[in-house]
Amino acid sequence: DLKMKLIYALATMALLALVVSPVDAATERKGDVYPLNVCAVSGEELGSMGDAIVHIGDDGKEVRFCCKGCVKKYTADPASFNEKVDAQILELQAKSYPLDTCVKSGKALDEDALSFVVGNRAMKTCCAKCKAAVEADPAAYIAKVDAALIAKGKDSYPLKTCIVSGGDMDAEKQVDVVVAGTHFTICCAKCEDKIKADPATYLSKLTEASK
């Protein structure tokens, strides 16, 4: 009857959706884009084997790979590879970290301060209790570090033209953003998406401009 045909049709549509939908489609990135220029598994330079593969895990962490084989290895043991990735992120972002106080409590950071990564971003807290609070609500604390990075970097930003478009920047339209733990001043909001798509390239350009 009509009711049974409708139920069958809906069930078929649901099954097809499961078959054709990519695994990552249901997962939104939490935190920042993957900031490294190497594969999270092999360590090979991204782009050396074709376009990098972007993967978002169940925890919302974005990682990138040089090939499909590395995706399979990562998903079999993400914790092990994330530990190595986070160590590289800490090293990459340590020099530019803008706060000398705990991002949660505001207390001065001393020799017992904790450095860790959440949402692909380096963070520092005064104690384990504050670390747990940051890990529970990373977006709020990433925003706090972003604001500090922009405030610290605006006056010393090395480029007068947009790093993406190459065009002159209008003081009234230019935008300050943070991508991959780095402050960029760009000509418009659209250029932010291009940096997020290939952060390693623009990080390299900015490093070169700062020399």
mmCIF file of C-alpha atoms in Angstrom:
data_model
loop_
_atom_site.group_PDB
_atom_site.id
_atom_site.type_symbol
_atom_site.label_atom_id
_atom_site.label_comp_id
_atom_site.label_asym_id
_atom_site.label_seq_id
_atom_site.Cartn_x
_atom_site.Cartn_y
_atom_site.Cartn_z
ATOM 1 C CA ASP A 1 0.000 0.000 0.000
ATOM 2 C CA LEU A 2 0.973 3.691 -0.157
ATOM 3 C CA LYS A 3 2.173 3.774 3.464
ATOM 4 C CA MET A 4 4.533 0.833 2.996
ATOM 5 C CA LYS A 5 5.876 2.283 -0.266
ATOM 6 C CA LEU A 6 6.627 5.575 1.507
ATOM 7 C CA ILE A 7 8.423 3.816 4.365
ATOM 8 C CA TYR A 8 10.474 1.804 1.859
ATOM 9 C CA ALA A 9 11.390 4.926 -0.107
ATOM 10 C CA LEU A 10 12.527 6.795 3.011
ATOM 11 C CA ALA A 11 14.574 3.813 4.192
ATOM 12 C CA THR A 12 16.261 3.570 0.781
ATOM 13 C CA MET A 13 17.119 7.287 0.800
ATOM 14 C CA ALA A 14 18.628 6.988 4.281
ATOM 15 C CA LEU A 15 20.765 4.042 3.205
ATOM 16 C CA LEU A 16 22.015 5.881 0.116
ATOM 17 C CA ALA A 17 22.937 8.884 2.258
ATOM 18 C CA LEU A 18 25.092 6.678 4.462
ATOM 19 C CA VAL A 19 26.809 5.168 1.428
ATOM 20 C CA VAL A 20 27.651 8.398 -0.437
ATOM 21 C CA SER A 21 28.369 10.764 2.469
ATOM 22 C CA PRO A 22 32.091 11.130 3.270
ATOM 23 C CA VAL A 23 33.098 10.125 6.792
ATOM 24 C CA ASP A 24 34.165 13.625 7.769
ATOM 25 C CA ALA A 25 31.021 15.372 6.540
ATOM 26 C CA ALA A 26 29.180 14.982 9.845
ATOM 27 C CA THR A 27 32.090 16.302 11.895
ATOM 28 C CA GLU A 28 32.903 19.979 12.204
ATOM 29 C CA ARG A 29 36.403 21.178 12.928
ATOM 30 C CA LYS A 30 36.888 22.298 16.519
ATOM 31 C CA GLY A 31 39.677 24.773 16.965
ATOM 32 C CA ASP A 32 42.166 25.885 14.337
ATOM 33 C CA VAL A 33 43.292 24.400 11.032
ATOM 34 C CA TYR A 34 46.212 21.963 10.881
ATOM 35 C CA PRO A 35 49.271 24.265 11.024
ATOM 36 C CA LEU A 36 52.097 21.934 9.961
ATOM 37 C CA ASN A 37 53.541 21.642 6.462
ATOM 38 C CA VAL A 38 54.157 17.889 6.824
ATOM 39 C CA CYS A 39 51.931 14.806 6.895
ATOM 40 C CA ALA A 40 50.688 13.844 10.363
ATOM 41 C CA VAL A 41 51.813 10.243 9.781
ATOM 42 C CA SER A 42 54.721 10.020 7.351
ATOM 43 C CA GLY A 43 56.321 13.401 7.990
ATOM 44 C CA GLU A 44 56.505 13.959 4.220
ATOM 45 C CA GLU A 45 55.935 17.496 2.963
ATOM 46 C CA LEU A 46 52.282 18.124 2.158
ATOM 47 C CA GLY A 47 51.712 18.384 -1.568
ATOM 48 C CA SER A 48 54.649 16.126 -2.409
ATOM 49 C CA MET A 49 52.256 13.327 -3.430
ATOM 50 C CA GLY A 50 49.393 15.402 -4.821
ATOM 51 C CA ASP A 51 46.871 17.512 -2.965
ATOM 52 C CA ALA A 52 46.946 17.121 0.808
ATOM 53 C CA ILE A 53 44.066 15.141 2.317
ATOM 54 C CA VAL A 54 42.203 16.963 5.088
ATOM 55 C CA HIS A 55 40.686 14.797 7.810
ATOM 56 C CA ILE A 56 38.604 15.805 10.823
ATOM 57 C CA GLY A 57 38.488 13.235 13.601
ATOM 58 C CA ASP A 58 35.620 12.385 15.910
ATOM 59 C CA ASP A 59 37.062 14.868 18.418
ATOM 60 C CA GLY A 60 36.969 17.680 15.840
ATOM 61 C CA LYS A 61 40.751 17.866 15.433
ATOM 62 C CA GLU A 62 41.866 18.637 11.884
ATOM 63 C CA VAL A 63 44.896 16.797 10.531
ATOM 64 C CA ARG A 64 46.328 16.585 7.025
ATOM 65 C CA PHE A 65 48.015 13.764 5.142
ATOM 66 C CA CYS A 66 50.130 13.219 2.060
ATOM 67 C CA CYS A 67 48.143 10.188 0.844
ATOM 68 C CA LYS A 68 45.194 7.881 1.573
ATOM 69 C CA GLY A 69 47.459 5.219 3.073
ATOM 70 C CA CYS A 70 48.416 7.601 5.872
ATOM 71 C CA VAL A 71 44.758 8.331 6.623
ATOM 72 C CA LYS A 72 44.190 4.626 7.236
ATOM 73 C CA LYS A 73 47.211 4.403 9.558
ATOM 74 C CA TYR A 74 46.091 7.471 11.489
ATOM 75 C CA THR A 75 42.510 6.338 12.033
ATOM 76 C CA ALA A 76 43.795 3.014 13.410
ATOM 77 C CA ASP A 77 45.699 4.812 16.203
ATOM 78 C CA PRO A 78 44.929 8.567 16.289
ATOM 79 C CA ALA A 79 46.154 9.120 19.861
ATOM 80 C CA SER A 80 49.684 8.017 18.999
ATOM 81 C CA PHE A 81 49.966 10.304 15.979
ATOM 82 C CA ASN A 82 48.245 13.224 17.732
ATOM 83 C CA GLU A 83 50.901 13.118 20.436
ATOM 84 C CA LYS A 84 53.623 13.614 17.827
ATOM 85 C CA VAL A 85 51.644 16.298 15.984
ATOM 86 C CA ASP A 86 50.977 18.220 19.206
ATOM 87 C CA ALA A 87 54.674 18.177 20.093
ATOM 88 C CA GLN A 88 55.447 19.782 16.717
ATOM 89 C CA ILE A 89 52.704 22.366 17.175
ATOM 90 C CA LEU A 90 54.074 23.328 20.595
ATOM 91 C CA GLU A 91 57.518 23.817 19.087
ATOM 92 C CA LEU A 92 56.107 25.812 16.155
ATOM 93 C CA GLN A 93 53.956 28.167 18.249
ATOM 94 C CA ALA A 94 56.102 28.539 21.374
ATOM 95 C CA LYS A 95 57.952 31.655 20.204
ATOM 96 C CA SER A 96 54.828 33.516 19.110
ATOM 97 C CA TYR A 97 52.684 32.648 22.137
ATOM 98 C CA PRO A 98 51.494 36.083 23.311
ATOM 99 C CA LEU A 99 50.644 35.595 26.999
ATOM 100 C CA ASP A 100 52.902 35.417 30.044
ATOM 101 C CA THR A 101 49.916 34.744 32.282
ATOM 102 C CA CYS A 102 47.596 31.748 32.562
ATOM 103 C CA VAL A 103 44.924 31.884 29.852
ATOM 104 C CA LYS A 104 42.326 30.778 32.431
ATOM 105 C CA SER A 105 43.221 32.307 35.811
ATOM 106 C CA GLY A 106 45.365 35.243 34.699
ATOM 107 C CA LYS A 107 48.102 34.254 37.146
ATOM 108 C CA ALA A 108 51.735 34.693 36.134
ATOM 109 C CA LEU A 109 53.233 31.624 34.489
ATOM 110 C CA ASP A 110 56.158 30.172 36.432
ATOM 111 C CA GLU A 111 58.400 27.133 36.065
ATOM 112 C CA ASP A 112 55.482 24.861 36.964
ATOM 113 C CA ALA A 113 53.269 26.152 34.132
ATOM 114 C CA LEU A 114 51.760 23.591 31.771
ATOM 115 C CA SER A 115 52.147 23.808 27.995
ATOM 116 C CA PHE A 116 49.778 21.737 25.889
ATOM 117 C CA VAL A 117 47.775 21.718 22.650
ATOM 118 C CA VAL A 118 44.015 21.964 22.275
ATOM 119 C CA GLY A 119 42.263 22.508 18.947
ATOM 120 C CA ASN A 120 45.643 22.590 17.161
ATOM 121 C CA ARG A 121 46.691 25.550 19.299
ATOM 122 C CA ALA A 122 49.405 25.896 21.922
ATOM 123 C CA MET A 123 48.074 26.893 25.341
ATOM 124 C CA LYS A 124 49.667 27.627 28.699
ATOM 125 C CA THR A 125 48.064 27.383 32.128
ATOM 126 C CA CYS A 126 49.295 27.731 35.675
ATOM 127 C CA CYS A 127 47.940 24.364 36.866
ATOM 128 C CA ALA A 128 46.127 21.171 35.921
ATOM 129 C CA LYS A 129 42.757 22.548 37.063
ATOM 130 C CA CYS A 130 43.020 25.445 34.609
ATOM 131 C CA LYS A 131 44.174 23.065 31.879
ATOM 132 C CA ALA A 132 41.031 20.978 32.354
ATOM 133 C CA ALA A 133 38.883 24.113 32.075
ATOM 134 C CA VAL A 134 40.573 25.105 28.801
ATOM 135 C CA GLU A 135 40.150 21.609 27.364
ATOM 136 C CA ALA A 136 36.449 21.663 28.307
ATOM 137 C CA ASP A 137 35.791 24.916 26.412
ATOM 138 C CA PRO A 138 38.682 25.482 23.995
ATOM 139 C CA ALA A 139 36.924 27.986 21.719
ATOM 140 C CA ALA A 140 36.677 30.630 24.444
ATOM 141 C CA TYR A 141 40.371 30.405 25.299
ATOM 142 C CA ILE A 142 41.544 30.199 21.689
ATOM 143 C CA ALA A 143 39.628 33.452 21.122
ATOM 144 C CA LYS A 144 41.456 34.999 24.076
ATOM 145 C CA VAL A 145 44.859 34.019 22.709
ATOM 146 C CA ASP A 146 43.809 35.240 19.238
ATOM 147 C CA ALA A 147 42.981 38.670 20.638
ATOM 148 C CA ALA A 148 46.370 38.833 22.353
ATOM 149 C CA LEU A 149 48.184 37.767 19.164
ATOM 150 C CA ILE A 150 46.462 40.487 17.145
ATOM 151 C CA ALA A 151 47.087 43.179 19.768
ATOM 152 C CA LYS A 152 50.756 42.202 19.974
ATOM 153 C CA GLY A 153 51.341 41.883 16.236
ATOM 154 C CA LYS A 154 49.393 44.732 14.618
ATOM 155 C CA ASP A 155 52.095 47.400 14.996
ATOM 156 C CA SER A 156 54.924 45.148 13.837
ATOM 157 C CA TYR A 157 53.153 43.328 10.988
ATOM 158 C CA PRO A 158 55.746 43.185 8.180
ATOM 159 C CA LEU A 159 53.537 43.536 5.094
ATOM 160 C CA LYS A 160 51.789 46.596 3.662
ATOM 161 C CA THR A 161 49.989 44.538 1.008
ATOM 162 C CA CYS A 162 47.663 41.558 1.412
ATOM 163 C CA ILE A 163 49.603 38.306 1.679
ATOM 164 C CA VAL A 164 46.877 36.528 -0.319
ATOM 165 C CA SER A 165 45.748 38.935 -3.052
ATOM 166 C CA GLY A 166 48.880 41.059 -3.196
ATOM 167 C CA GLY A 167 46.726 44.160 -3.325
ATOM 168 C CA ASP A 168 46.961 47.294 -1.243
ATOM 169 C CA MET A 169 45.063 47.240 2.030
ATOM 170 C CA ASP A 170 42.367 49.773 2.852
ATOM 171 C CA ALA A 171 42.610 50.738 6.511
ATOM 172 C CA GLU A 172 38.831 50.737 6.786
ATOM 173 C CA LYS A 173 38.321 47.328 5.157
ATOM 174 C CA GLN A 174 41.401 45.345 6.191
ATOM 175 C CA VAL A 175 40.885 42.477 8.605
ATOM 176 C CA ASP A 176 43.094 41.066 11.369
ATOM 177 C CA VAL A 177 42.761 37.297 11.688
ATOM 178 C CA VAL A 178 44.595 34.436 13.353
ATOM 179 C CA VAL A 179 45.145 31.228 11.397
ATOM 180 C CA ALA A 180 47.409 28.378 12.511
ATOM 181 C CA GLY A 181 48.381 30.339 15.599
ATOM 182 C CA THR A 182 49.653 33.262 13.521
ATOM 183 C CA HIS A 183 48.351 36.805 13.068
ATOM 184 C CA PHE A 184 47.664 38.004 9.523
ATOM 185 C CA THR A 185 46.413 41.392 8.333
ATOM 186 C CA ILE A 186 44.540 40.851 5.072
ATOM 187 C CA CYS A 187 42.552 42.990 2.663
ATOM 188 C CA CYS A 188 39.196 41.290 3.255
ATOM 189 C CA ALA A 189 37.494 38.407 5.023
ATOM 190 C CA LYS A 190 37.452 36.252 1.858
ATOM 191 C CA CYS A 191 41.232 35.929 1.937
ATOM 192 C CA GLU A 192 41.037 34.198 5.325
ATOM 193 C CA ASP A 193 39.501 31.112 3.692
ATOM 194 C CA LYS A 194 42.415 30.910 1.269
ATOM 195 C CA ILE A 195 44.904 30.987 4.148
ATOM 196 C CA LYS A 196 42.958 28.245 5.939
ATOM 197 C CA ALA A 197 43.019 26.114 2.805
ATOM 198 C CA ASP A 198 46.831 26.237 2.620
ATOM 199 C CA PRO A 199 48.215 27.639 5.884
ATOM 200 C CA ALA A 200 51.738 26.276 5.399
ATOM 201 C CA THR A 201 52.259 28.346 2.249
ATOM 202 C CA TYR A 202 51.187 31.604 3.876
ATOM 203 C CA LEU A 203 53.103 30.902 7.083
ATOM 204 C CA SER A 204 56.201 30.465 4.951
ATOM 205 C CA LYS A 205 55.522 33.735 3.065
ATOM 206 C CA LEU A 206 55.039 35.619 6.314
ATOM 207 C CA THR A 207 58.236 34.187 7.806
ATOM 208 C CA GLU A 208 60.139 35.284 4.706
ATOM 209 C CA ALA A 209 58.637 38.773 4.879
ATOM 210 C CA SER A 210 59.640 39.091 8.534
ATOM 211 C CA LYS A 211 63.346 38.524 7.827
#
